[in-house]
């Protein structure tokens, strides 16, 4: 079967934004106007096509990224609607990794909010070109120019409006296309109401002309031919300006800005035109780079059907009807049902059972996928999130994805013996799906601990265990995932010598430890000279150190940001073994930590609280009482937005307290910022609590 849509007419895009900016509502309108759905789904009614999970419909938020495909102006648009809540950042991260472009949705009232910044930085990390859509222009307090200024100040990007709003708040009538210099007016809010083209109103002409001038200047920076003609006073056509803006957008030199009110069905069709005209096709982004797993050489794969097959598994989902679904982005070549693929990371071969084109949770069977496609595969038993699958005759290993560590934990236990097996099975499935989910057993209490990115994240996972896997479980209170690190540098030695009737055990190491900076991770340096320890025992020493780090030495929390240098030791020709050196490494590390001193680190959240003016004093006082540090305040119409850094341990239950203080009118969002040292009083309390648990 031949390719149906040429590569240059494919757009792989994501819809990303802060929670409640209108991502899913915008996506629903896109599906309606492209003919994929015949009836509009609404988030607040729980009928949105892309919010298909029961938990999403009940809460009115997006939890999992959903993929779909639609067509506009003979272009195929593969869309991934991503969550806006910080607890589900991993869904945004893995989606951006495989996308060619993105639409960043901003609320015209809230502007650039904290999670908008977080997802924008992730898009910067993966070099994803973006256009912006300023939504909710019909809401009270909407200000298009303010959002553009905030994009400049907070996101350090250069906004280039290609549309400006015609009116605002209740008077929002439509948009002005500044490249064509045409006004588009929507007569009513009916989804089937067509907009009409008119001349730009006289009162908007100065603003539209200034915006067009700005767009022309941005286009001329990309195209020297356009610049020469512009300086000579020649009139430039909309098509050539648009083509130059597209090249600049693909090179991430600026961000084109559109606007509308998705809920009232205004501005969605021009947004689709901007996606087609300004965002890149797979041919417009650089070829994907990977390494040859056999030789370590860099390999480039261009997006061509004649190239060897390569794809990245970016999401795993359990489907009750077909089993495990592996979502893949195909970077090169083609793949047909029944073919075999090679997983270079796991060194396994899998046969493709079925290929599916996904529309949220609905499936359409297809026979073949091509370069640039996003699809789901049934039959990849060994693949996990971030794995590469490729043609075994031309192996390539693409860069895997990195995900943040959990910041919150809670204990979970089955209510009955029958639930025990179901709990284990359910946790294994969720671990496969979610790379930010962790499960471990407390060595002192024997409790099963689950870790995630926030209270809501774990609440959703526990809810899924109950509904999807039929598990009845008791859940403990949330616990903070503290970390430990070194307070200074030191040296220590570890000796493990045991003599029994037969062969004994002998391991002797000397190590040097020192702290690394924030997010320094773990570094192990082998500085052995002269064969004091045979090289085959060095990995065992590192393994012993890693095990000791996981258990911690102060309060049982994992250690981070540590450098360990193995510089001396001794061995016995008969009695030395890997086990002996592993134990010696662990002993030496614990002693070195005792000498250097250990600090306890706690996760600190960046919290933005939006409250009415008359409640500001009370809310600030409450944040201070939670060990919060106020970082900035910003005035909005009738409201104050307060940015603060607050330890996670102090923020549990904040939603209820905030509602009480502000008569239900306050709102807040938070996301993880960094780890920092806890005050002495908190340290003593945590250590005492852990010691008490151990004694019990």
Tab-separated table of N, CA and C in Angstrom, residues 425-573:
chain	number	residue	atom	x	y	z
A	425	UNK	N	-0.274	-7.172	40.426
A	425	UNK	CA	-0.486	-7.141	38.972
A	425	UNK	C	-0.805	-5.723	38.506
A	426	UNK	N	-1.689	-5.035	39.263
A	426	UNK	CA	-2.058	-3.664	38.888
A	426	UNK	C	-0.879	-2.711	38.959
A	427	UNK	N	-0.066	-2.826	40.015
A	427	UNK	CA	1.101	-1.948	40.158
A	427	UNK	C	2.098	-2.169	39.024
A	428	UNK	N	2.273	-3.447	38.597
A	428	UNK	CA	3.191	-3.737	37.487
A	428	UNK	C	2.713	-3.068	36.199
A	429	UNK	N	1.405	-3.119	35.948
A	429	UNK	CA	0.847	-2.486	34.744
A	429	UNK	C	1.049	-0.975	34.782
A	430	UNK	N	0.770	-0.371	35.939
A	430	UNK	CA	0.914	1.086	36.056
A	430	UNK	C	2.373	1.504	35.934
A	431	UNK	N	3.288	0.685	36.455
A	431	UNK	CA	4.721	0.977	36.325
A	431	UNK	C	5.148	0.983	34.868
A	432	UNK	N	4.586	0.071	34.076
A	432	UNK	CA	4.906	0.030	32.647
A	432	UNK	C	4.446	1.295	31.947
A	433	UNK	N	3.261	1.781	32.339
A	433	UNK	CA	2.656	2.927	31.661
A	433	UNK	C	3.297	4.251	32.057
A	434	UNK	N	3.610	4.404	33.343
A	434	UNK	CA	3.977	5.726	33.881
A	434	UNK	C	5.427	5.744	34.347
A	435	UNK	N	6.316	6.449	33.639
A	435	UNK	CA	7.735	6.462	34.022
A	435	UNK	C	8.049	7.286	35.267
A	436	UNK	N	7.081	8.069	35.781
A	436	UNK	CA	7.338	8.843	37.009
A	436	UNK	C	6.756	8.151	38.241
A	437	UNK	N	6.180	6.977	38.051
A	437	UNK	CA	5.589	6.212	39.155
A	437	UNK	C	6.649	5.249	39.697
A	438	UNK	N	6.750	5.130	41.004
A	438	UNK	CA	7.727	4.227	41.626
A	438	UNK	C	7.038	3.365	42.683
A	439	UNK	N	7.507	2.131	42.801
A	439	UNK	CA	7.010	1.227	43.841
A	439	UNK	C	8.209	0.605	44.538
A	440	UNK	N	8.249	0.671	45.869
A	440	UNK	CA	9.297	-0.048	46.600
A	440	UNK	C	8.756	-0.486	47.963
A	441	UNK	N	9.534	-1.310	48.623
A	441	UNK	CA	9.127	-1.838	49.932
A	441	UNK	C	10.021	-1.252	51.006
A	442	UNK	N	9.419	-0.718	52.063
A	442	UNK	CA	10.198	-0.182	53.177
A	442	UNK	C	10.867	-1.355	53.900
A	443	UNK	N	12.220	-1.369	53.983
A	443	UNK	CA	12.902	-2.523	54.587
A	443	UNK	C	12.619	-2.681	56.084
A	444	UNK	N	12.246	-1.569	56.748
A	444	UNK	CA	12.013	-1.643	58.199
A	444	UNK	C	10.599	-2.080	58.545
A	445	UNK	N	9.609	-1.543	57.795
A	445	UNK	CA	8.210	-1.833	58.133
A	445	UNK	C	7.589	-2.885	57.226
A	446	UNK	N	8.221	-3.160	56.067
A	446	UNK	CA	7.658	-4.120	55.119
A	446	UNK	C	6.496	-3.554	54.322
A	447	UNK	N	6.198	-2.242	54.497
A	447	UNK	CA	5.084	-1.632	53.772
A	447	UNK	C	5.438	-1.429	52.302
A	448	UNK	N	4.421	-1.508	51.434
A	448	UNK	CA	4.585	-1.149	50.024
A	448	UNK	C	4.384	0.352	49.889
A	449	UNK	N	5.391	1.049	49.361
A	449	UNK	CA	5.321	2.505	49.186
A	449	UNK	C	5.226	2.828	47.703
A	450	UNK	N	4.280	3.690	47.338
A	450	UNK	CA	4.194	4.152	45.953
A	450	UNK	C	4.586	5.628	45.912
A	451	UNK	N	5.332	6.010	44.902
A	451	UNK	CA	5.822	7.384	44.791
A	451	UNK	C	5.374	8.014	43.487
A	452	UNK	N	5.091	9.324	43.519
A	452	UNK	CA	4.650	10.033	42.316
A	452	UNK	C	4.997	11.508	42.389
A	453	UNK	N	4.422	12.268	41.455
A	453	UNK	CA	4.774	13.679	41.300
A	453	UNK	C	3.906	14.622	42.125
A	454	UNK	N	2.887	14.098	42.797
A	454	UNK	CA	2.041	14.972	43.613
A	454	UNK	C	0.840	14.212	44.152
A	455	UNK	N	0.061	14.894	45.011
A	455	UNK	CA	-1.103	14.253	45.633
A	455	UNK	C	-2.114	13.780	44.589
A	456	UNK	N	-2.379	14.628	43.593
A	456	UNK	CA	-3.371	14.274	42.569
A	456	UNK	C	-2.895	13.078	41.745
A	457	UNK	N	-1.602	13.051	41.412
A	457	UNK	CA	-1.020	11.950	40.640
A	457	UNK	C	-1.288	10.615	41.346
A	458	UNK	N	-0.970	10.551	42.639
A	458	UNK	CA	-1.153	9.307	43.382
A	458	UNK	C	-2.639	8.997	43.596
A	459	UNK	N	-3.438	10.045	43.781
A	459	UNK	CA	-4.882	9.836	43.951
A	459	UNK	C	-5.476	9.174	42.702
A	460	UNK	N	-5.048	9.641	41.522
A	460	UNK	CA	-5.540	9.076	40.258
A	460	UNK	C	-5.083	7.628	40.112
A	461	UNK	N	-3.819	7.347	40.445
A	461	UNK	CA	-3.291	5.990	40.310
A	461	UNK	C	-4.022	5.012	41.237
A	462	UNK	N	-4.303	5.443	42.480
A	462	UNK	CA	-5.036	4.582	43.426
A	462	UNK	C	-6.460	4.354	42.908
A	463	UNK	N	-7.074	5.393	42.360
A	463	UNK	CA	-8.418	5.291	41.792
A	463	UNK	C	-8.430	4.291	40.628
A	464	UNK	N	-7.384	4.339	39.792
A	464	UNK	CA	-7.286	3.405	38.664
A	464	UNK	C	-7.108	1.966	39.150
A	465	UNK	N	-6.324	1.795	40.213
A	465	UNK	CA	-6.151	0.448	40.778
A	465	UNK	C	-7.505	-0.134	41.186
A	466	UNK	N	-8.341	0.715	41.777
A	466	UNK	CA	-9.643	0.242	42.258
A	466	UNK	C	-10.600	-0.045	41.099
A	467	UNK	N	-10.634	0.862	40.104
A	467	UNK	CA	-11.620	0.723	39.022
A	467	UNK	C	-11.202	-0.284	37.952
A	468	UNK	N	-9.945	-0.150	37.484
A	468	UNK	CA	-9.510	-0.964	36.349
A	468	UNK	C	-9.056	-2.353	36.758
A	469	UNK	N	-8.478	-2.470	37.956
A	469	UNK	CA	-7.915	-3.762	38.362
A	469	UNK	C	-8.641	-4.387	39.547
A	470	UNK	N	-9.717	-3.733	40.007
A	470	UNK	CA	-10.555	-4.303	41.054
A	470	UNK	C	-9.856	-4.515	42.377
A	471	UNK	N	-8.922	-3.630	42.719
A	471	UNK	CA	-8.147	-3.779	43.958
A	471	UNK	C	-8.780	-2.952	45.076
A	472	UNK	N	-9.079	-3.585	46.197
A	472	UNK	CA	-9.496	-2.846	47.398
A	472	UNK	C	-8.257	-2.671	48.265
A	473	UNK	N	-7.895	-1.410	48.558
A	473	UNK	CA	-6.642	-1.172	49.286
A	473	UNK	C	-6.818	-0.058	50.304
A	474	UNK	N	-6.052	-0.151	51.380
A	474	UNK	CA	-5.964	0.932	52.366
A	474	UNK	C	-4.766	1.792	52.000
A	475	UNK	N	-4.965	3.104	52.057
A	475	UNK	CA	-3.907	4.028	51.646
A	475	UNK	C	-3.548	4.938	52.807
A	476	UNK	N	-2.254	5.089	53.074
A	476	UNK	CA	-1.795	5.950	54.167
A	476	UNK	C	-1.769	7.419	53.766
A	477	UNK	N	-1.359	8.247	54.697
A	477	UNK	CA	-1.245	9.683	54.412
A	477	UNK	C	-0.024	9.935	53.532
A	478	UNK	N	-0.070	11.004	52.707
A	478	UNK	CA	1.092	11.308	51.855
A	478	UNK	C	2.339	11.593	52.694
A	479	UNK	N	3.482	11.139	52.207
A	479	UNK	CA	4.765	11.398	52.857
A	479	UNK	C	5.677	12.102	51.869
A	480	UNK	N	6.499	12.991	52.379
A	480	UNK	CA	7.438	13.713	51.521
A	480	UNK	C	8.630	12.818	51.185
A	481	UNK	N	9.038	12.837	49.926
A	481	UNK	CA	10.229	12.070	49.509
A	481	UNK	C	11.468	12.946	49.744
A	482	UNK	N	11.963	12.937	50.987
A	482	UNK	CA	13.181	13.688	51.296
A	482	UNK	C	14.376	13.047	50.600
A	483	UNK	N	15.483	13.764	50.563
A	483	UNK	CA	16.741	13.222	50.056
A	483	UNK	C	17.843	13.553	51.044
A	484	UNK	N	18.919	12.793	50.959
A	484	UNK	CA	20.086	13.083	51.789
A	484	UNK	C	21.259	13.423	50.881
A	485	UNK	N	22.184	14.239	51.399
A	485	UNK	CA	23.403	14.543	50.658
A	485	UNK	C	24.526	14.810	51.656
A	486	UNK	N	25.728	14.910	51.144
A	486	UNK	CA	26.883	15.106	52.020
A	486	UNK	C	26.998	16.552	52.479
A	487	UNK	N	27.444	16.706	53.725
A	487	UNK	CA	27.692	18.049	54.244
A	487	UNK	C	29.115	18.518	53.984
A	488	UNK	N	30.013	17.620	53.610
A	488	UNK	CA	31.414	17.983	53.346
A	488	UNK	C	32.140	16.815	52.702
A	489	UNK	N	33.479	16.905	52.669
A	489	UNK	CA	34.300	15.851	52.067
A	489	UNK	C	34.990	15.047	53.159
A	490	UNK	N	35.306	13.798	52.850
A	490	UNK	CA	36.049	12.977	53.814
A	490	UNK	C	36.606	11.733	53.122
A	491	UNK	N	37.448	11.020	53.865
A	491	UNK	CA	37.992	9.751	53.387
A	491	UNK	C	37.665	8.677	54.422
A	492	UNK	N	37.557	7.434	53.952
A	492	UNK	CA	37.305	6.317	54.880
A	492	UNK	C	37.713	5.023	54.204
A	493	UNK	N	37.914	4.006	55.046
A	493	UNK	CA	38.210	2.700	54.471
A	493	UNK	C	37.225	1.678	55.010
A	494	UNK	N	37.022	0.638	54.198
A	494	UNK	CA	36.132	-0.435	54.606
A	494	UNK	C	36.844	-1.770	54.454
A	495	UNK	N	36.799	-2.561	55.518
A	495	UNK	CA	37.416	-3.900	55.481
A	495	UNK	C	36.341	-4.937	55.765
A	496	UNK	N	36.254	-5.905	54.894
A	496	UNK	CA	35.345	-7.019	55.148
A	496	UNK	C	36.177	-8.298	55.078
A	497	UNK	N	36.488	-8.853	56.257
A	497	UNK	CA	37.340	-10.046	56.335
A	497	UNK	C	36.618	-11.094	57.177
A	498	UNK	N	36.325	-12.232	56.562
A	498	UNK	CA	35.676	-13.335	57.270
A	498	UNK	C	36.447	-14.621	56.977
A	499	UNK	N	36.766	-15.330	58.053
A	499	UNK	CA	37.488	-16.594	57.863
A	499	UNK	C	36.608	-17.734	58.362
A	500	UNK	N	36.285	-18.654	57.488
A	500	UNK	CA	35.488	-19.819	57.879
A	500	UNK	C	36.353	-21.061	57.695
A	501	UNK	N	35.745	-22.249	57.844
A	501	UNK	CA	36.514	-23.485	57.709
A	501	UNK	C	37.156	-23.624	56.336
A	502	UNK	N	36.442	-23.192	55.288
A	502	UNK	CA	36.995	-23.311	53.928
A	502	UNK	C	37.532	-21.975	53.465
A	503	UNK	N	37.101	-21.610	52.250
A	503	UNK	CA	37.556	-20.343	51.678
A	503	UNK	C	36.916	-19.170	52.413
A	504	UNK	N	37.695	-18.151	52.699
A	504	UNK	CA	37.198	-16.993	53.440
A	504	UNK	C	36.706	-15.893	52.507
A	505	UNK	N	36.471	-14.693	53.078
A	505	UNK	CA	36.053	-13.506	52.324
A	505	UNK	C	37.009	-12.378	52.666
A	506	UNK	N	37.509	-11.667	51.630
A	506	UNK	CA	38.428	-10.564	51.893
A	506	UNK	C	38.156	-9.436	50.901
A	507	UNK	N	37.818	-8.273	51.455
A	507	UNK	CA	37.647	-7.070	50.645
A	507	UNK	C	38.122	-5.870	51.440
A	508	UNK	N	38.936	-5.017	50.815
A	508	UNK	CA	39.485	-3.860	51.520
A	508	UNK	C	39.559	-2.697	50.536
A	509	UNK	N	38.862	-1.601	50.849
A	509	UNK	CA	38.846	-0.436	49.946
A	509	UNK	C	39.054	0.843	50.739
A	510	UNK	N	39.593	1.856	50.050
A	510	UNK	CA	39.694	3.214	50.593
A	510	UNK	C	39.021	4.152	49.596
A	511	UNK	N	38.115	4.969	50.091
A	511	UNK	CA	37.391	5.879	49.197
A	511	UNK	C	37.438	7.307	49.726
A	512	UNK	N	37.180	8.216	48.807
A	512	UNK	CA	37.108	9.644	49.122
A	512	UNK	C	35.745	10.127	48.639
A	513	UNK	N	34.981	10.833	49.470
A	513	UNK	CA	33.657	11.320	49.056
A	513	UNK	C	33.619	12.840	49.129
A	514	UNK	N	32.848	13.427	48.227
A	514	UNK	CA	32.644	14.885	48.265
A	514	UNK	C	31.288	15.213	47.642
A	515	UNK	N	30.666	16.306	48.091
A	515	UNK	CA	29.345	16.656	47.537
A	515	UNK	C	29.476	17.267	46.142
A	516	UNK	N	28.510	16.964	45.282
A	516	UNK	CA	28.385	17.642	43.992
A	516	UNK	C	27.335	18.736	44.142
A	517	UNK	N	27.268	19.648	43.185
A	517	UNK	CA	26.278	20.725	43.253
A	517	UNK	C	24.867	20.199	43.053
A	518	UNK	N	23.879	21.107	43.133
A	518	UNK	CA	22.483	20.741	42.958
A	518	UNK	C	22.276	20.018	41.625
A	519	UNK	N	21.523	18.925	41.649
A	519	UNK	CA	21.255	18.083	40.470
A	519	UNK	C	22.529	17.496	39.874
A	520	UNK	N	23.535	17.303	40.727
A	520	UNK	CA	24.807	16.736	40.242
A	520	UNK	C	24.745	15.237	40.036
A	521	UNK	N	23.732	14.578	40.627
A	521	UNK	CA	23.586	13.135	40.451
A	521	UNK	C	24.628	12.344	41.237
A	522	UNK	N	25.127	11.288	40.636
A	522	UNK	CA	26.123	10.426	41.281
A	522	UNK	C	27.283	10.207	40.317
A	523	UNK	N	28.488	10.340	40.847
A	523	UNK	CA	29.679	10.141	40.017
A	523	UNK	C	30.636	9.202	40.761
A	524	UNK	N	31.058	8.143	40.087
A	524	UNK	CA	32.004	7.188	40.677
A	524	UNK	C	33.288	7.214	39.852
A	525	UNK	N	34.409	7.468	40.525
A	525	UNK	CA	35.694	7.576	39.833
A	525	UNK	C	36.622	6.466	40.312
A	526	UNK	N	37.158	5.716	39.370
A	526	UNK	CA	38.137	4.677	39.698
A	526	UNK	C	39.536	5.274	39.570
A	527	UNK	N	40.165	5.563	40.725
A	527	UNK	CA	41.504	6.173	40.715
A	527	UNK	C	42.566	5.176	41.187
A	528	UNK	N	42.293	3.895	41.086
A	528	UNK	CA	43.241	2.843	41.494
A	528	UNK	C	44.427	2.817	40.528
A	529	UNK	N	45.629	2.827	41.078
A	529	UNK	CA	46.838	2.694	40.252
A	529	UNK	C	47.666	1.521	40.798
A	530	UNK	N	48.408	0.889	39.902
A	530	UNK	CA	49.316	-0.181	40.330
A	530	UNK	C	48.629	-1.482	40.678
A	531	UNK	N	47.340	-1.610	40.352
A	531	UNK	CA	46.645	-2.877	40.577
A	531	UNK	C	46.387	-3.204	42.028
A	532	UNK	N	46.221	-2.173	42.882
A	532	UNK	CA	45.933	-2.424	44.297
A	532	UNK	C	44.652	-3.237	44.456
A	533	UNK	N	43.675	-2.988	43.573
A	533	UNK	CA	42.452	-3.797	43.509
A	533	UNK	C	42.277	-4.231	42.059
A	534	UNK	N	42.142	-5.508	41.777
A	534	UNK	CA	41.925	-5.950	40.386
A	534	UNK	C	40.689	-5.281	39.794
A	535	UNK	N	40.750	-4.946	38.511
A	535	UNK	CA	39.673	-4.158	37.895
A	535	UNK	C	38.328	-4.890	37.887
A	536	UNK	N	38.345	-6.235	37.950
A	536	UNK	CA	37.067	-6.945	37.942
A	536	UNK	C	36.290	-6.747	39.237
A	537	UNK	N	36.948	-6.254	40.324
A	537	UNK	CA	36.247	-6.026	41.587
A	537	UNK	C	35.730	-4.583	41.726
A	538	UNK	N	36.161	-3.684	40.812
A	538	UNK	CA	35.773	-2.271	40.925
A	538	UNK	C	34.261	-2.083	40.754
A	539	UNK	N	33.602	-2.722	39.759
A	539	UNK	CA	32.139	-2.573	39.659
A	539	UNK	C	31.406	-3.039	40.915
A	540	UNK	N	31.951	-4.043	41.609
A	540	UNK	CA	31.311	-4.519	42.843
A	540	UNK	C	31.376	-3.449	43.924
A	541	UNK	N	32.511	-2.713	43.983
A	541	UNK	CA	32.631	-1.616	44.959
A	541	UNK	C	31.579	-0.551	44.653
A	542	UNK	N	31.454	-0.185	43.348
A	542	UNK	CA	30.461	0.823	42.952
A	542	UNK	C	29.050	0.354	43.302
A	543	UNK	N	28.771	-0.933	43.074
A	543	UNK	CA	27.453	-1.484	43.395
A	543	UNK	C	27.165	-1.379	44.894
A	544	UNK	N	28.177	-1.650	45.732
A	544	UNK	CA	28.003	-1.530	47.182
A	544	UNK	C	27.720	-0.109	47.606
A	545	UNK	N	28.425	0.853	46.973
A	545	UNK	CA	28.208	2.275	47.278
A	545	UNK	C	26.790	2.682	46.885
A	546	UNK	N	26.344	2.255	45.693
A	546	UNK	CA	25.002	2.617	45.223
A	546	UNK	C	23.920	2.070	46.161
A	547	UNK	N	24.112	0.832	46.624
A	547	UNK	CA	23.134	0.245	47.549
A	547	UNK	C	23.062	1.037	48.851
A	548	UNK	N	24.241	1.443	49.351
A	548	UNK	CA	24.278	2.230	50.588
A	548	UNK	C	23.609	3.587	50.378
A	549	UNK	N	23.790	4.174	49.179
A	549	UNK	CA	23.169	5.467	48.879
A	549	UNK	C	21.653	5.357	48.857
A	550	UNK	N	21.133	4.266	48.294
A	550	UNK	CA	19.677	4.098	48.209
A	550	UNK	C	19.043	4.010	49.595
A	551	UNK	N	19.752	3.390	50.531
A	551	UNK	CA	19.208	3.240	51.887
A	551	UNK	C	19.441	4.474	52.744
A	552	UNK	N	20.373	5.365	52.335
A	552	UNK	CA	20.678	6.545	53.129
A	552	UNK	C	21.406	6.205	54.417
A	553	UNK	N	21.946	7.210	55.068
A	553	UNK	CA	22.687	6.959	56.315
A	553	UNK	C	22.169	7.792	57.481
A	554	UNK	N	21.233	8.709	57.202
A	554	UNK	CA	20.739	9.592	58.265
A	554	UNK	C	19.318	9.213	58.677
A	555	UNK	N	18.407	9.211	57.685
A	555	UNK	CA	17.003	8.932	58.009
A	555	UNK	C	16.382	7.928	57.044
A	556	UNK	N	17.218	7.207	56.310
A	556	UNK	CA	16.703	6.160	55.425
A	556	UNK	C	16.255	6.644	54.063
A	557	UNK	N	16.549	7.917	53.707
A	557	UNK	CA	16.168	8.428	52.389
A	557	UNK	C	17.356	8.331	51.433
A	558	UNK	N	17.067	8.170	50.141
A	558	UNK	CA	18.130	8.003	49.139
A	558	UNK	C	19.038	9.229	49.106
A	559	UNK	N	20.324	9.001	48.876
A	559	UNK	CA	21.296	10.094	48.806
A	559	UNK	C	21.448	10.551	47.360
A	560	UNK	N	21.801	11.810	47.189
A	560	UNK	CA	21.959	12.375	45.849
A	560	UNK	C	23.117	13.363	45.845
A	561	UNK	N	23.564	13.694	44.632
A	561	UNK	CA	24.599	14.717	44.408
A	561	UNK	C	25.891	14.383	45.156
A	562	UNK	N	26.420	13.182	44.887
A	562	UNK	CA	27.608	12.687	45.590
A	562	UNK	C	28.649	12.206	44.582
A	563	UNK	N	29.917	12.537	44.854
A	563	UNK	CA	31.028	12.002	44.064
A	563	UNK	C	31.848	11.076	44.970
A	564	UNK	N	32.115	9.869	44.467
A	564	UNK	CA	32.893	8.879	45.221
A	564	UNK	C	34.121	8.502	44.401
A	565	UNK	N	35.283	8.584	45.039
A	565	UNK	CA	36.535	8.234	44.359
A	565	UNK	C	37.186	7.050	45.077
A	566	UNK	N	37.375	5.956	44.358
A	566	UNK	CA	38.051	4.771	44.889
A	566	UNK	C	39.542	4.922	44.582
A	567	UNK	N	40.377	5.107	45.637
A	567	UNK	CA	41.784	5.424	45.357
A	567	UNK	C	42.781	4.379	45.885
A	568	UNK	N	42.340	3.470	46.742
A	568	UNK	CA	43.301	2.481	47.253
A	568	UNK	C	42.547	1.294	47.854
A	569	UNK	N	43.305	0.280	48.250
A	569	UNK	CA	42.720	-0.903	48.852
A	569	UNK	C	43.686	-2.071	48.736
A	570	UNK	N	43.211	-3.255	49.033
A	570	UNK	CA	44.053	-4.443	48.898
A	570	UNK	C	43.166	-5.650	48.657
A	571	UNK	N	43.764	-6.750	48.207
A	571	UNK	CA	42.976	-7.944	47.927
A	571	UNK	C	43.776	-9.188	48.309
A	572	UNK	N	43.075	-10.289	48.379
A	572	UNK	CA	43.694	-11.577	48.695
A	572	UNK	C	43.494	-12.480	47.474
A	573	UNK	N	44.567	-13.129	47.052
A	573	UNK	CA	44.502	-13.890	45.804
A	573	UNK	C	43.471	-15.007	45.851
